[in-house]
Coordinates of C-alpha atoms (C1' of nucleotides) in Angstrom, one line a residue:
Chain A
M1 CA 148.1 56.4 56.2
K2 CA 147.1 58.2 59.4
T3 CA 146.4 56.2 62.6
S4 CA 143.1 57.9 63.1
I5 CA 141.8 57.0 59.7
E6 CA 142.9 53.5 60.1
D7 CA 141.2 53.2 63.4
Y8 CA 137.9 54.3 61.9
I9 CA 138.2 51.9 59.1
K10 CA 139.0 49.0 61.4
H11 CA 136.1 49.7 63.7
I12 CA 133.7 50.1 60.8
Y13 CA 134.9 46.8 59.4
T14 CA 134.3 44.9 62.6
L15 CA 130.9 46.5 63.0
Q16 CA 129.7 45.9 59.5
D17 CA 130.7 42.3 59.9
S18 CA 127.7 41.6 62.2
K19 CA 125.2 44.3 61.3
R20 CA 124.7 45.1 57.7
R21 CA 125.3 48.8 57.8
V22 CA 126.9 51.0 60.4
G23 CA 125.5 54.3 61.7
T24 CA 127.1 57.4 63.2
A25 CA 125.7 56.7 66.6
V26 CA 126.9 53.1 66.8
L27 CA 130.3 53.9 65.6
A28 CA 130.6 56.8 68.0
Q29 CA 129.7 54.5 70.9
K30 CA 132.1 51.8 69.9
M31 CA 135.0 54.2 69.4
D32 CA 134.1 56.1 72.6
I33 CA 134.0 59.5 70.8
T34 CA 131.1 61.8 70.1
M35 CA 128.8 61.7 67.1
P36 CA 129.9 65.0 65.6
S37 CA 133.5 63.7 65.4
V38 CA 132.3 60.6 63.6
S39 CA 130.1 62.7 61.3
E40 CA 133.0 64.8 60.3
M41 CA 135.3 61.8 59.7
V42 CA 132.7 59.9 57.7
K43 CA 132.6 62.9 55.4
K44 CA 136.3 62.7 55.0
L45 CA 136.4 59.0 54.5
T46 CA 133.6 59.1 52.0
A47 CA 135.4 61.9 50.0
A48 CA 138.6 59.7 50.1
G49 CA 136.7 56.8 48.6
Y50 CA 136.9 54.5 51.6
L51 CA 133.2 54.7 52.5
R52 CA 129.8 54.8 50.9
N53 CA 127.3 56.7 53.0
K54 CA 123.5 56.9 53.0
P55 CA 122.6 59.3 55.8
Y56 CA 120.1 57.8 58.3
H57 CA 120.7 54.4 56.8
G58 CA 124.3 53.9 57.6
F59 CA 127.6 53.5 55.7
L60 CA 129.7 50.7 54.4
L61 CA 133.3 50.4 53.4
T62 CA 134.2 50.4 49.8
G63 CA 136.5 47.8 48.3
E64 CA 139.4 50.2 49.0
G65 CA 138.3 50.6 52.6
E66 CA 138.0 46.9 53.1
K67 CA 141.4 46.3 51.8
I68 CA 142.9 48.6 54.4
A69 CA 140.8 47.0 57.1
V70 CA 142.0 43.5 56.2
S71 CA 145.6 44.6 56.0
L72 CA 145.3 46.0 59.5
I73 CA 143.7 42.8 60.8
R74 CA 146.5 40.8 59.2
K75 CA 149.1 42.9 60.9
H76 CA 147.3 42.8 64.2
R77 CA 147.0 39.0 64.2
L78 CA 150.5 38.2 63.0
L79 CA 151.8 40.6 65.6
E80 CA 149.8 38.9 68.3
Y81 CA 151.1 35.6 67.2
F82 CA 154.7 36.9 67.3
L83 CA 154.3 38.5 70.7
L84 CA 152.9 35.3 72.2
K85 CA 155.0 32.7 70.5
V86 CA 158.3 34.4 70.1
L87 CA 158.4 37.2 72.8
N88 CA 156.5 35.1 75.3
F89 CA 153.9 37.7 76.2
E90 CA 150.8 36.5 78.1
W91 CA 147.5 35.8 76.4
D92 CA 145.9 38.8 77.8
E93 CA 148.8 41.3 77.1
I94 CA 149.2 40.9 73.3
H95 CA 146.1 42.7 72.2
Q96 CA 147.2 46.1 73.5
E97 CA 150.7 46.0 72.1
A98 CA 149.5 44.7 68.7
E99 CA 146.8 47.4 68.6
T100 CA 149.5 50.1 68.6
L101 CA 152.0 48.4 66.4
E102 CA 149.6 47.4 63.6
H103 CA 149.6 51.0 62.4
F104 CA 153.3 51.3 62.1
V105 CA 154.9 48.1 60.8
S106 CA 155.4 48.2 57.1
D107 CA 153.9 45.6 54.7
K108 CA 157.4 44.3 54.1
F109 CA 157.9 43.9 57.8
I110 CA 154.8 41.9 58.2
D111 CA 155.4 39.7 55.1
R112 CA 158.8 38.8 56.4
L113 CA 157.5 38.2 59.9
E114 CA 154.8 35.9 58.5
S115 CA 157.4 33.9 56.7
V116 CA 159.7 33.7 59.8
L117 CA 156.7 32.5 61.8
D118 CA 156.1 29.9 59.1
F119 CA 152.7 31.2 57.8
P120 CA 150.4 30.7 60.8
K121 CA 146.7 30.4 59.8
F122 CA 145.2 31.5 63.2
D123 CA 146.2 33.9 65.8
P124 CA 146.5 33.1 69.5
H125 CA 142.8 34.0 70.1
G126 CA 141.7 31.6 67.3
H127 CA 141.0 34.2 64.7
P128 CA 142.0 33.5 61.1
I129 CA 145.0 35.5 59.7
P130 CA 144.4 37.0 56.3
D131 CA 147.1 36.2 53.8
G132 CA 149.2 38.7 51.8
K133 CA 146.5 38.9 49.2
G134 CA 143.7 39.6 51.7
R135 CA 142.2 36.1 51.6
I136 CA 140.8 35.0 55.0
P137 CA 140.7 31.4 56.0
N138 CA 137.2 30.9 57.2
A139 CA 136.3 28.9 60.2
K140 CA 132.6 28.3 60.5
S141 CA 132.3 29.0 64.1
L142 CA 129.3 30.0 66.3
V143 CA 128.7 32.2 69.3
L144 CA 127.7 30.4 72.5
S145 CA 124.2 31.7 72.4
D146 CA 123.6 29.9 69.1
T147 CA 124.6 26.5 70.6
V148 CA 122.3 23.7 71.6
I149 CA 121.9 22.5 75.2
G150 CA 123.5 19.1 75.7
R151 CA 125.9 19.2 72.8
N152 CA 129.6 19.4 72.9
Y153 CA 131.8 22.2 71.5
V154 CA 135.4 23.2 71.0
V155 CA 136.6 26.7 71.6
S156 CA 137.7 28.2 68.3
S157 CA 138.2 31.8 69.2
V158 CA 137.9 34.3 72.1
D159 CA 137.4 38.0 71.6
D160 CA 140.7 39.7 72.5
K161 CA 139.3 43.1 73.6
S162 CA 138.8 42.4 77.3
R163 CA 141.8 41.5 79.4
E164 CA 139.6 40.6 82.3
I165 CA 137.7 38.0 80.4
L166 CA 140.9 36.5 79.0
K167 CA 142.3 36.3 82.4
Y168 CA 139.2 34.7 83.9
L169 CA 139.1 32.1 81.2
K170 CA 142.7 31.4 81.6
G171 CA 142.1 31.0 85.3
I172 CA 139.6 28.3 84.9
G173 CA 141.7 26.6 82.2
I174 CA 139.7 27.4 79.1
K175 CA 141.8 28.1 76.0
I176 CA 141.6 27.7 72.2
G177 CA 140.8 24.0 71.6
S178 CA 139.2 23.3 75.0
G179 CA 136.1 21.2 74.7
F180 CA 133.0 21.5 76.9
R181 CA 129.3 20.7 77.0
I182 CA 126.5 23.2 77.1
H183 CA 124.7 22.3 80.3
D184 CA 122.1 25.0 80.4
M185 CA 121.1 28.5 79.3
L186 CA 119.3 30.9 81.7
E187 CA 116.3 32.7 80.3
V188 CA 116.7 35.6 82.8
D189 CA 119.9 37.1 81.6
K190 CA 121.1 34.7 78.9
S191 CA 123.9 33.3 81.0
V192 CA 125.3 30.0 79.9
I193 CA 126.2 27.1 82.1
I194 CA 128.9 24.8 80.7
K195 CA 130.4 21.6 81.9
F196 CA 134.1 21.7 81.5
E197 CA 136.5 19.1 82.8
R198 CA 133.8 17.6 85.2
K199 CA 133.0 21.1 86.7
K200 CA 130.2 23.4 85.9
Y201 CA 130.8 27.0 85.3
L202 CA 128.4 29.8 84.7
L203 CA 129.4 32.3 82.0
S204 CA 127.6 35.7 81.9
K205 CA 126.2 36.8 78.6
T206 CA 129.1 39.2 78.1
I207 CA 131.6 36.4 78.6
S208 CA 129.8 33.8 76.5
D209 CA 129.4 36.3 73.7
S210 CA 133.1 36.6 73.5
I211 CA 133.6 32.9 72.9
R212 CA 133.2 31.3 69.5
V213 CA 133.1 27.5 69.2
T214 CA 132.7 24.7 66.6
A215 CA 130.5 21.7 67.1
K216 CA 132.3 18.5 68.1
Chain B
M1 CA 155.1 59.9 75.4
K2 CA 154.4 61.8 72.2
T3 CA 156.4 61.0 69.1
S4 CA 157.2 64.6 68.4
I5 CA 158.7 65.1 71.9
E6 CA 160.7 62.0 71.6
D7 CA 162.1 63.1 68.2
Y8 CA 163.3 66.4 69.6
I9 CA 165.0 64.7 72.5
K10 CA 166.7 62.2 70.3
H11 CA 168.0 64.9 67.9
I12 CA 169.2 67.0 70.8
Y13 CA 171.0 64.0 72.3
T14 CA 172.9 63.2 69.1
L15 CA 173.8 66.9 68.6
Q16 CA 175.0 67.5 72.1
D17 CA 177.1 64.4 71.8
S18 CA 179.5 66.2 69.5
K19 CA 179.0 69.9 70.3
R20 CA 178.8 70.9 73.9
R21 CA 175.5 72.8 73.7
V22 CA 172.7 72.8 71.2
G23 CA 171.1 76.0 69.8
T24 CA 167.7 76.7 68.3
A25 CA 169.1 77.3 64.9
V26 CA 171.2 74.1 64.7
L27 CA 168.4 71.9 65.9
A28 CA 166.0 73.5 63.5
Q29 CA 168.3 72.8 60.6
K30 CA 168.9 69.2 61.7
M31 CA 165.2 68.5 62.1
D32 CA 164.3 70.3 59.0
I33 CA 161.8 72.5 60.7
T34 CA 161.7 76.3 61.4
M35 CA 163.3 78.1 64.3
P36 CA 160.0 79.3 65.8
S37 CA 158.8 75.7 66.0
V38 CA 161.9 74.7 67.8
S39 CA 161.7 77.7 70.1
E40 CA 158.2 76.8 71.1
M41 CA 159.0 73.1 71.8
V42 CA 162.2 74.0 73.7
K43 CA 159.9 76.0 76.0
K44 CA 157.7 73.0 76.5
L45 CA 160.5 70.5 77.0
T46 CA 162.1 72.9 79.5
A47 CA 158.9 73.2 81.4
A48 CA 158.5 69.4 81.4
G49 CA 162.0 69.1 82.9
Y50 CA 163.7 67.4 80.0
L51 CA 165.9 70.4 79.0
R52 CA 167.9 73.1 80.6
N53 CA 168.0 76.2 78.5
K54 CA 170.3 79.3 78.5
P55 CA 169.0 81.5 75.6
Y56 CA 171.8 82.4 73.2
H57 CA 174.0 79.8 74.8
G58 CA 172.1 76.7 73.9
F59 CA 170.4 74.0 75.8
L60 CA 171.2 70.6 77.2
L61 CA 169.2 67.5 78.2
T62 CA 168.6 67.0 81.8
G63 CA 169.1 63.5 83.3
E64 CA 165.5 62.8 82.7
G65 CA 165.9 63.9 79.1
E66 CA 168.9 61.8 78.5
K67 CA 167.2 58.7 80.0
I68 CA 164.5 59.0 77.3
A69 CA 167.1 59.5 74.6
V70 CA 169.1 56.5 75.6
S71 CA 165.9 54.4 75.8
L72 CA 165.0 55.4 72.2
I73 CA 168.5 54.6 71.0
R74 CA 168.3 51.2 72.7
K75 CA 165.0 50.5 70.9
H76 CA 166.3 51.8 67.6
R77 CA 169.4 49.6 67.6
L78 CA 167.8 46.5 68.8
L79 CA 165.1 46.9 66.2
E80 CA 167.7 47.3 63.5
Y81 CA 169.4 44.2 64.7
F82 CA 166.2 42.3 64.6
L83 CA 165.2 43.6 61.1
L84 CA 168.5 42.6 59.7
K85 CA 169.2 39.3 61.4
V86 CA 165.8 37.9 61.8
L87 CA 163.6 39.5 59.2
N88 CA 166.4 39.6 56.6
F89 CA 166.1 43.3 55.7
E90 CA 168.9 44.9 53.8
W91 CA 171.6 47.0 55.5
D92 CA 170.2 50.2 54.0
E93 CA 166.6 49.5 54.7
I94 CA 166.6 49.0 58.5
H95 CA 167.1 52.6 59.6
Q96 CA 163.8 53.9 58.3
E97 CA 161.7 51.1 59.7
A98 CA 163.4 51.3 63.1
E99 CA 163.0 55.1 63.2
T100 CA 159.2 54.7 63.1
L101 CA 158.9 51.7 65.4
E102 CA 161.2 52.9 68.1
H103 CA 158.4 55.2 69.3
F104 CA 155.8 52.5 69.6
V105 CA 157.3 49.4 71.0
S106 CA 157.0 49.1 74.7
D107 CA 159.8 48.6 77.1
K108 CA 158.6 45.1 77.7
F109 CA 158.6 44.3 74.0
I110 CA 162.2 45.5 73.6
D111 CA 163.4 43.7 76.7
R112 CA 162.0 40.5 75.5
L113 CA 163.4 41.1 72.0
E114 CA 166.8 41.7 73.4
S115 CA 166.7 38.4 75.3
V116 CA 165.5 36.5 72.2
L117 CA 168.3 38.0 70.2
D118 CA 170.7 36.9 72.9
F119 CA 171.7 40.3 74.1
P120 CA 173.7 41.7 71.1
K121 CA 176.2 44.4 72.1
F122 CA 176.4 46.3 68.8
D123 CA 173.8 47.0 66.1
P124 CA 174.4 46.2 62.4
H125 CA 176.0 49.6 61.8
G126 CA 178.4 49.0 64.6
H127 CA 176.9 51.3 67.2
P128 CA 176.8 50.1 70.8
I129 CA 173.4 49.0 72.1
P130 CA 172.5 50.5 75.6
D131 CA 171.4 47.8 78.1
G132 CA 168.2 47.9 80.0
K133 CA 169.7 50.2 82.6
G134 CA 170.9 52.7 80.1
R135 CA 174.6 51.7 80.2
I136 CA 176.3 52.0 76.9
P137 CA 179.2 49.7 75.9
N138 CA 181.8 52.2 74.7
A139 CA 184.0 51.6 71.7
K140 CA 186.7 54.2 71.4
S141 CA 186.4 54.8 67.7
L142 CA 187.4 57.8 65.6
V143 CA 186.1 59.5 62.5
L144 CA 188.2 59.2 59.3
S145 CA 189.3 62.8 59.4
D146 CA 191.1 62.1 62.7
T147 CA 193.1 59.2 61.3
V148 CA 196.7 59.2 60.2
I149 CA 197.9 58.7 56.6
G150 CA 199.6 55.4 56.1
R151 CA 198.0 53.7 59.1
N152 CA 195.5 50.8 59.0
Y153 CA 192.1 50.9 60.5
V154 CA 189.0 48.7 60.9
V155 CA 185.5 50.0 60.3
S156 CA 183.7 50.0 63.6
S157 CA 180.5 51.8 62.6
V158 CA 178.8 53.6 59.8
D159 CA 176.2 56.3 60.2
D160 CA 172.8 54.9 59.3
K161 CA 171.1 58.0 58.2
S162 CA 171.8 57.9 54.5
R163 CA 170.7 55.0 52.4
E164 CA 172.8 56.2 49.5
I165 CA 176.0 56.0 51.4
L166 CA 175.2 52.6 52.9
K167 CA 174.5 51.3 49.4
Y168 CA 177.6 52.8 48.0
L169 CA 179.8 51.3 50.7
K170 CA 178.0 48.0 50.3
G171 CA 178.7 48.2 46.6
I172 CA 182.5 48.4 47.0
G173 CA 182.4 45.8 49.7
I174 CA 183.0 47.8 52.9
K175 CA 181.2 46.7 56.0
I176 CA 181.7 46.6 59.7
G177 CA 185.0 44.9 60.4
S178 CA 186.5 45.7 57.0
G179 CA 190.1 46.8 57.2
F180 CA 191.8 49.5 55.1
R181 CA 194.8 51.8 55.0
I182 CA 194.5 55.6 54.8
H183 CA 196.3 56.4 51.6
D184 CA 195.9 60.2 51.4
M185 CA 193.7 63.1 52.5
L186 CA 193.0 65.9 50.1
E187 CA 193.4 69.4 51.4
V188 CA 191.0 70.9 48.9
D189 CA 187.8 69.3 50.1
K190 CA 188.9 67.0 52.8
S191 CA 188.3 63.9 50.7
V192 CA 190.0 60.7 51.9
I193 CA 191.7 58.1 49.7
I194 CA 191.8 54.7 51.2
K195 CA 193.4 51.5 50.0
F196 CA 191.0 48.6 50.5
E197 CA 191.6 45.1 49.1
R198 CA 194.3 46.3 46.8
K199 CA 192.2 49.0 45.2
K200 CA 192.1 52.8 46.0
Y201 CA 188.9 54.5 46.6
L202 CA 188.2 58.2 47.1
L203 CA 185.6 58.9 49.8
S204 CA 184.1 62.4 49.9
K205 CA 184.1 64.2 53.2
T206 CA 180.4 63.5 53.6
I207 CA 181.1 59.8 53.2
S208 CA 184.2 59.6 55.3
D209 CA 182.5 61.5 58.1
S210 CA 179.9 58.8 58.3
I211 CA 182.5 56.1 58.9
R212 CA 184.1 55.5 62.3
V213 CA 187.1 53.2 62.7
T214 CA 189.4 51.8 65.3
A215 CA 193.2 51.6 64.8
K216 CA 194.6 48.2 63.9
Chain C
dA1 C1' 99.1 62.2 59.9
dT2 C1' 101.6 63.7 63.3
dA3 C1' 104.3 63.9 67.4
dT4 C1' 108.2 62.1 69.6
dA5 C1' 112.4 60.0 69.9
dA6 C1' 116.6 58.9 67.7
dA7 C1' 120.1 60.0 64.5
dA8 C1' 122.8 63.2 62.2
dT9 C1' 124.7 67.6 61.2
dT10 C1' 126.1 72.5 62.0
dA11 C1' 128.4 76.0 64.4
dG12 C1' 131.9 77.4 67.1
dG13 C1' 136.0 76.1 70.1
dC14 C1' 140.4 74.0 71.8
dA15 C1' 145.1 71.9 71.7
dA16 C1' 149.1 70.3 69.3
dA17 C1' 152.6 71.1 66.1
dC18 C1' 153.7 73.1 62.4
dC19 C1' 154.2 77.5 59.4
dT20 C1' 155.6 82.8 57.7
dA21 C1' 156.6 87.5 58.7
dA22 C1' 158.1 90.7 61.8
dT23 C1' 160.8 92.0 65.7
dA24 C1' 164.0 91.8 69.4
dA25 C1' 168.2 90.5 71.7
dA26 C1' 172.9 89.1 72.0
dT27 C1' 177.4 88.2 69.9
dG28 C1' 181.5 89.4 68.2
dA29 C1' 184.4 91.8 64.6
dT30 C1' 186.1 96.1 63.8
Chain D
dA1 C1' 181.9 101.0 71.6
dT2 C1' 179.3 100.3 67.8
dC3 C1' 176.9 97.9 64.5
dA4 C1' 176.1 94.1 61.3
dT5 C1' 175.1 89.4 61.7
dT6 C1' 173.3 85.7 63.9
dT7 C1' 170.1 83.8 67.0
dA8 C1' 165.9 83.7 69.2
dT9 C1' 161.1 85.1 70.1
dT10 C1' 156.5 87.0 69.2
dA11 C1' 152.4 87.4 66.7
dG12 C1' 149.2 85.4 64.0
dG13 C1' 147.7 81.7 60.9
dT14 C1' 146.8 76.6 59.3
dT15 C1' 145.4 71.7 59.8
dT16 C1' 143.8 67.7 62.3
dG17 C1' 140.9 65.5 65.3
dC18 C1' 138.6 66.1 69.0
dC19 C1' 134.8 68.6 71.9
dT20 C1' 129.8 70.8 73.5
dA21 C1' 125.6 72.9 72.5
dA22 C1' 122.1 73.8 69.3
dT23 C1' 119.6 72.5 65.5
dT24 C1' 117.8 69.8 61.8
dT25 C1' 116.3 65.6 59.6
dT26 C1' 114.2 61.1 59.6
dA27 C1' 111.9 57.1 61.3
dT28 C1' 108.3 55.2 63.5
dA29 C1' 104.6 54.4 66.8
dT30 C1' 100.1 55.7 67.5

DNA sequence: ATATAAAATTAGGCAAACCTAATAAATGAT
DNA sequence: ATCATTTATTAGGTTTGCCTAATTTTATAT
């Protein structure tokens, strides 16, 4: 399977996770390419049976398409785990390397790796790792903006796309499993103020959006 | 660096190892592509400073080109070692997987892997693994056709390109370190007859060419 | 109901890496 | 020294995935 096709499928998968359907414009923006490029590829993916498309109403992955997406995510997360735990990469380095390798390691490679790593259930960013059959352990977590002021939460996952954010959080000591209280939420720009280890920190909307927590 | 460019460089490197200079025709045959394709790429590689070309007399890698080749070989061999020893792949499976991955693992990845594997000096086929600075431990080995009838030898390496040959050798029990005596060499087709563990085996020229040994 | 803005597509191009067919250049065997 | 053979290159074409510019389609806000 071609890298480019896999990339489209993966991006569509993550987008359709939140919004119900994905449009050409949104996908183009997310992938940082132009709309005609997306349009063309959507045609191809639809013909290949990975996508069902309703122009001006968005498209969705078929079962086939989802299978590929989940397999890629499985590879990505197991690779991240391996890079961090075995090869001692830093928290903020593993995403890039995994992003490349996920397209080239075989299923056999990843199954063996999973077994050697002793079947981890979550990757280093707290995201669940799909098993060999595509089943995904679900952790009912929520985004910071859905939390309640005054309550306590535990970090369950952090989006791994931005190295800057990962570095920043690492700097103030927040990691998977860290607990904090929601101190306040600013109306102006949706910033969140948390109280973590006796200190208050303001997290911009972008940062807080990348953190998922569970109630404690 | 593009996969295609790396592939050319690697193939040129292995060819210039035996013959002094490499020509368009030979390389095309080895890579299973046409001469015009090679011609075109040779122009590009020359412009990029990886190759020095003397039309009708062949080309050679520059220092730059060799550096890339050695780095790829280092990645390939460490990956093979990892696949066999850690992920428990079979002897005849590792080449293919390593061939793909070698183009996509970063230098950092491979350095960390080397360290986790405790700095192996030879890969599972008996080939020396270049170190991080490109130095290659040399084992003065010879091809079976350069051996002497009646003498004893130890297998030091086996070419990893053909799964069939690897499987066959595995079947009769020959591996790195196996010792045998050269019993005879047939003039007709350069076959070699060896005596290994009390039994005689005939090895076709193709097979014997893929085995390197050291005198014992 | 219609105009405008947003979304999508079409048309036409480019670069990379391959191809076939045709041609040119060099080697080397006589 | 010549000429057949081998080696290499040119010319022109294909596919893939991207691009810009132009155009069409749809949604929706009044």
